[in-house]
Structures are given as structure tokens and as C-alpha cells.
Coordinates of C-alpha atoms in Angstrom, one line a residue:
Chain N
X25 CA 0.6 48.7 143.9
X26 CA 3.5 51.0 142.9
X27 CA 3.5 54.5 144.2
X28 CA 5.8 57.5 144.7
X29 CA 5.1 60.1 147.3
X30 CA 6.6 63.5 147.4
X31 CA 5.0 65.0 150.5
X32 CA 6.6 68.5 150.1
X33 CA 4.4 70.4 147.6
X34 CA 6.5 73.6 147.7
X35 CA 9.7 74.7 149.4
X36 CA 11.2 78.2 149.5
X37 CA 14.8 78.8 150.5
X38 CA 17.2 81.7 150.4
X39 CA 20.1 81.4 148.0
X40 CA 23.1 79.5 149.5
X41 CA 20.9 77.5 151.8
X42 CA 20.9 73.7 151.6
X43 CA 17.6 72.0 150.8
X44 CA 16.5 68.4 150.8
X45 CA 13.6 67.0 148.7
X46 CA 12.0 63.9 150.0
X47 CA 10.8 60.9 148.0
X48 CA 9.2 57.7 149.4
X49 CA 8.3 54.9 147.1
X50 CA 6.3 51.6 147.3
X51 CA 6.9 48.6 145.1
X52 CA 6.7 44.8 145.2
X53 CA 9.4 44.4 142.7
X54 CA 12.8 43.3 143.9
X55 CA 14.5 44.9 140.9
X56 CA 13.5 48.5 140.2
X57 CA 15.0 51.8 139.3
X58 CA 14.6 55.3 140.8
X59 CA 15.1 58.6 139.1
X60 CA 15.0 62.3 139.8
X61 CA 14.1 64.8 137.0
X62 CA 14.1 68.6 137.0
X63 CA 11.3 70.5 135.3
X64 CA 12.1 74.2 134.7
X65 CA 9.4 76.6 133.6
X66 CA 10.1 75.7 130.0
X67 CA 8.5 72.4 130.7
X68 CA 11.1 69.9 129.6
X69 CA 11.9 67.1 132.0
X70 CA 15.7 67.0 132.6
X71 CA 17.2 63.8 133.8
X72 CA 19.3 64.1 136.9
X73 CA 20.1 60.7 138.3
X74 CA 19.3 57.0 138.0
X75 CA 19.7 54.5 140.8
X76 CA 19.0 50.7 140.7
X77 CA 17.6 48.8 143.7
X78 CA 20.8 46.9 144.3
X79 CA 23.0 49.9 144.6
X80 CA 22.5 51.8 147.9
X81 CA 25.6 53.9 147.7
X82 CA 25.0 57.5 148.0
X83 CA 26.0 59.7 145.1
X84 CA 27.3 63.2 144.9
X85 CA 27.5 65.3 141.7
X86 CA 28.7 68.8 142.3
X87 CA 26.1 70.5 144.5
X88 CA 23.7 67.6 144.2
X89 CA 23.6 64.5 146.4
X90 CA 21.3 61.6 146.7
X91 CA 20.6 59.4 149.7
X92 CA 19.0 56.0 148.9
X93 CA 17.7 53.9 151.8
X94 CA 15.9 50.7 151.0
X95 CA 15.1 50.1 154.7
X96 CA 12.8 53.2 154.6
X97 CA 12.0 53.1 150.9
X98 CA 13.3 56.6 150.5
X99 CA 15.4 58.3 147.8
X100 CA 16.1 61.8 149.0
X101 CA 17.8 64.6 147.0
X102 CA 19.9 67.4 148.6
X103 CA 21.0 70.5 146.9
X104 CA 23.9 72.2 148.7
X105 CA 24.4 76.0 148.5
X106 CA 21.2 76.5 146.4
X107 CA 21.2 78.9 143.6
X108 CA 18.3 80.8 141.9
X109 CA 18.8 78.6 138.8
X110 CA 17.8 75.6 140.9
X111 CA 14.3 77.0 141.0
X112 CA 12.1 74.4 139.3
X113 CA 9.7 71.5 140.0
X114 CA 11.6 68.3 140.9
X115 CA 10.1 64.9 140.3
X116 CA 11.0 61.5 141.7
X117 CA 10.0 58.5 139.6
X118 CA 10.0 54.7 139.9
X119 CA 10.5 52.5 137.0
X120 CA 8.6 49.2 137.2
X121 CA 10.4 46.3 135.6
X122 CA 7.9 43.4 135.8
X123 CA 6.2 43.9 132.5
X124 CA 9.4 44.9 130.7
X125 CA 8.1 48.3 129.6
X126 CA 10.1 50.2 132.3
X127 CA 7.3 52.8 132.4
X128 CA 7.6 55.4 135.1
X129 CA 5.4 56.1 138.0
X130 CA 6.0 59.8 139.1
X131 CA 5.4 61.6 142.3
X132 CA 3.4 64.8 142.3
X133 CA 6.6 66.9 142.4
X134 CA 8.1 69.4 144.7
X135 CA 8.3 73.0 143.6
X136 CA 11.5 74.6 144.8
X137 CA 11.8 78.4 144.9
X138 CA 15.3 79.8 145.6
X139 CA 15.1 83.4 146.5
X140 CA 18.0 85.8 145.8
Chain V
X25 CA 23.1 64.3 118.8
X26 CA 19.7 66.0 119.0
X27 CA 17.2 65.3 121.8
X28 CA 13.6 64.3 121.6
X29 CA 11.5 66.8 119.6
X30 CA 7.8 67.3 119.7
X31 CA 5.5 69.3 117.5
X32 CA 3.6 71.4 117.8
X33 CA 4.7 72.9 121.1
X34 CA 1.3 74.5 121.7
X35 CA -2.2 73.6 120.4
X36 CA -5.4 75.4 121.1
X37 CA -8.5 73.8 119.7
X38 CA -12.2 73.8 120.2
X39 CA -14.1 71.1 121.9
X40 CA -15.0 68.3 119.5
X41 CA -12.1 68.9 117.1
X42 CA -9.5 66.3 116.4
X43 CA -5.8 67.0 117.1
X44 CA -2.6 65.1 116.3
X45 CA 0.8 65.5 117.9
X46 CA 4.1 64.3 116.7
X47 CA 7.2 63.0 118.5
X48 CA 10.6 62.4 117.0
X49 CA 12.7 60.3 119.4
X50 CA 16.5 60.3 119.8
X51 CA 17.9 58.4 116.8
X52 CA 18.4 54.7 117.5
X53 CA 16.2 54.7 120.6
X54 CA 13.7 51.9 120.0
X55 CA 11.6 52.5 123.0
X56 CA 9.1 55.4 123.0
X57 CA 6.6 56.5 125.7
X58 CA 3.8 59.0 125.8
X59 CA 2.8 60.6 129.1
X60 CA 0.2 63.2 130.1
X61 CA 0.7 65.9 132.7
X62 CA -2.0 68.0 134.2
X63 CA -1.4 71.2 136.2
X64 CA 0.3 70.5 139.5
X65 CA 0.6 66.8 138.9
X66 CA 3.4 64.4 137.8
X67 CA 3.3 62.9 134.4
X68 CA 1.1 59.8 133.9
X69 CA 1.9 57.0 131.6
X70 CA -0.3 56.7 128.5
X71 CA 1.3 54.2 126.1
X72 CA 4.6 52.5 125.2
X73 CA 6.1 51.4 121.9
X74 CA 9.0 49.1 121.3
X75 CA 10.0 49.7 117.7
X76 CA 6.7 49.8 115.8
X77 CA 4.8 47.6 118.2
X78 CA 2.5 49.3 120.7
X79 CA 3.0 47.0 123.7
X80 CA 1.1 48.7 126.5
X81 CA -1.7 51.1 126.9
X82 CA -2.9 52.8 130.0
X83 CA -6.5 52.8 131.1
X84 CA -6.2 56.6 130.7
X85 CA -6.1 56.1 127.0
X86 CA -9.7 56.1 126.1
X87 CA -11.1 55.1 122.7
X88 CA -10.8 58.7 121.5
X89 CA -7.0 58.4 121.8
X90 CA -4.8 56.5 119.3
X91 CA -1.1 56.3 118.9
X92 CA 1.0 55.0 116.1
X93 CA 4.7 54.5 115.4
X94 CA 5.0 53.5 111.8
X95 CA 8.4 52.0 110.9
X96 CA 9.6 52.4 114.4
X97 CA 10.7 56.0 114.0
X98 CA 8.5 59.0 114.9
X99 CA 5.2 58.6 116.7
X100 CA 1.9 60.3 116.5
X101 CA -0.8 60.7 119.2
X102 CA -4.2 61.6 117.9
X103 CA -7.1 62.7 120.1
X104 CA -10.6 62.6 118.4
X105 CA -13.5 64.7 119.5
X106 CA -11.5 66.6 122.1
X107 CA -13.0 67.4 125.5
X108 CA -12.0 70.1 127.9
X109 CA -10.6 67.4 130.2
X110 CA -8.0 66.6 127.6
X111 CA -6.3 69.9 128.3
X112 CA -2.8 69.0 129.5
X113 CA 0.8 68.7 128.6
X114 CA 1.6 65.7 126.4
X115 CA 5.1 64.4 126.9
X116 CA 7.1 62.0 124.8
X117 CA 10.1 60.2 125.9
X118 CA 12.5 57.7 124.4
X119 CA 15.1 55.2 125.7
X120 CA 17.8 53.1 124.1
X121 CA 17.6 49.4 123.3
X122 CA 18.9 46.8 125.8
X123 CA 22.6 46.5 125.2
X124 CA 25.4 45.7 127.4
X125 CA 26.4 48.8 129.4
X126 CA 23.4 50.8 128.3
X127 CA 20.8 52.0 130.7
X128 CA 17.7 51.1 128.7
X129 CA 15.5 52.2 131.5
X130 CA 16.5 55.9 131.5
X131 CA 14.0 57.9 129.5
X132 CA 14.8 61.2 127.8
X133 CA 11.9 63.6 127.5
X134 CA 10.9 66.1 124.8
X135 CA 9.7 69.6 125.5
X136 CA 6.0 68.5 125.4
X137 CA 2.9 69.7 123.5
X138 CA 0.6 71.8 125.6
X139 CA -3.0 71.3 124.5
X140 CA -5.8 73.7 125.5
X141 CA -9.3 72.7 124.6
X142 CA -11.8 75.6 124.7

């Protein structure tokens, strides 16, 4: 069965601290896609990054970076020098490809609170 | 280019009433998804359309739920005889067709419709 686990329910950090959000996934597919989305209080899910199973290169985008390790089935997300505007719920998602629908399986999310 | 829109944004109804939500995907996105999100949880897949065809439905989609996408454009999700357990955020997402150089698997979400059943 496909599953995404975000063990951290809530994290609080002080502004300018670095923070890492963990994501562990399970799948039998050899081809799959992993995503991170941000959900601010307004409720809309904002796309952050997509990674396919064949590309294990880490990625950096401004203060955001992602570490994908197939050996440990993890796709972790780090925010460097956090800011109050980073406060939100962050979801990791796995897209299953077998049926061709590419529907997402989401984790339960990690609520990040950045304190000024 | 506008994003995915959903209406209404909020709906309060009494148990037993029928409700209908609308989703307008990003233009030219032929794939459309409905998800449901309850408090403190991640979104859960409900159903998937490719153009006007409904190709997959989750077991979560009971007989009281029906979704349509006439002409492959906007979609509606109807819940009949609402129950308190239907209270949730209903999210719609769309993604582009499979074309060279296009990530068809990346879904873009609307703001959601928050349903409260009293």
C-alpha cells in the first residue's frame, strides 16, 4: 500500500532559525512523484516542489531546500533562516502512477509556527 | 492566467439538505480532481476526471455523493442528504494534459469550499 508519513505534527521555531520537515513514504511503484505543498491559514494548497523517483539530486530554491533519499524513502524539506510568513501547514504528497490517474496520497501535515 | 476557482467558499447547511459545489479548473487543464480534507488531516482523494470522463472514484465517495464534469470544463460535486460527518473542506485541483515537457502530474489546487453541516 502507498503511504506518506509526516511524524512531526507541529514545530515551533524562532525567526531566523533553520527548520527541517520530515517526510517518509512507502510505495511499490518504481516510477513515482513526490511533492511538497504549503497550506497557509487561507486554506489554499500552494505547490512548492515536484521530484520524480529517478532524480535524487537535492534542490535549493532561495531559502528552501529539499533532500531526496531513495535508500531511506525520505523527502525532507528544510527552510533556512525561517520567517514569520513561513508559518503554515506543510504537506508532503506521493503521486501514484500505476493507474494513470496520478492521484495524490498526502501525509497528515506538519504545522510550522515561526515566532518573531 | 487565473488559477483554479471554487464556489461557494463557505456553505452552512442543515443535516438532510442537498448541497452542490462548483470547480472551475485552469483553462486547458484536462485533468480534474476532488479531495476532501478534515480538520488536522491531509486531503483525501475522492474522484478524478479526464476531460468529461470520470475515471476513478474513491471508496470515500458514498452513494450520496455525485460528481460531474459536463463538456470537460467545470465540475460539480453534489452531496445529497448531508450528514454531520460530511463537514469538511472540499478541494478541487487540476493538472495539464500529457505533453512533451509538461509535468502532467503536478496538481494546482483551488481555495476549497468549507462545508459545515449542522
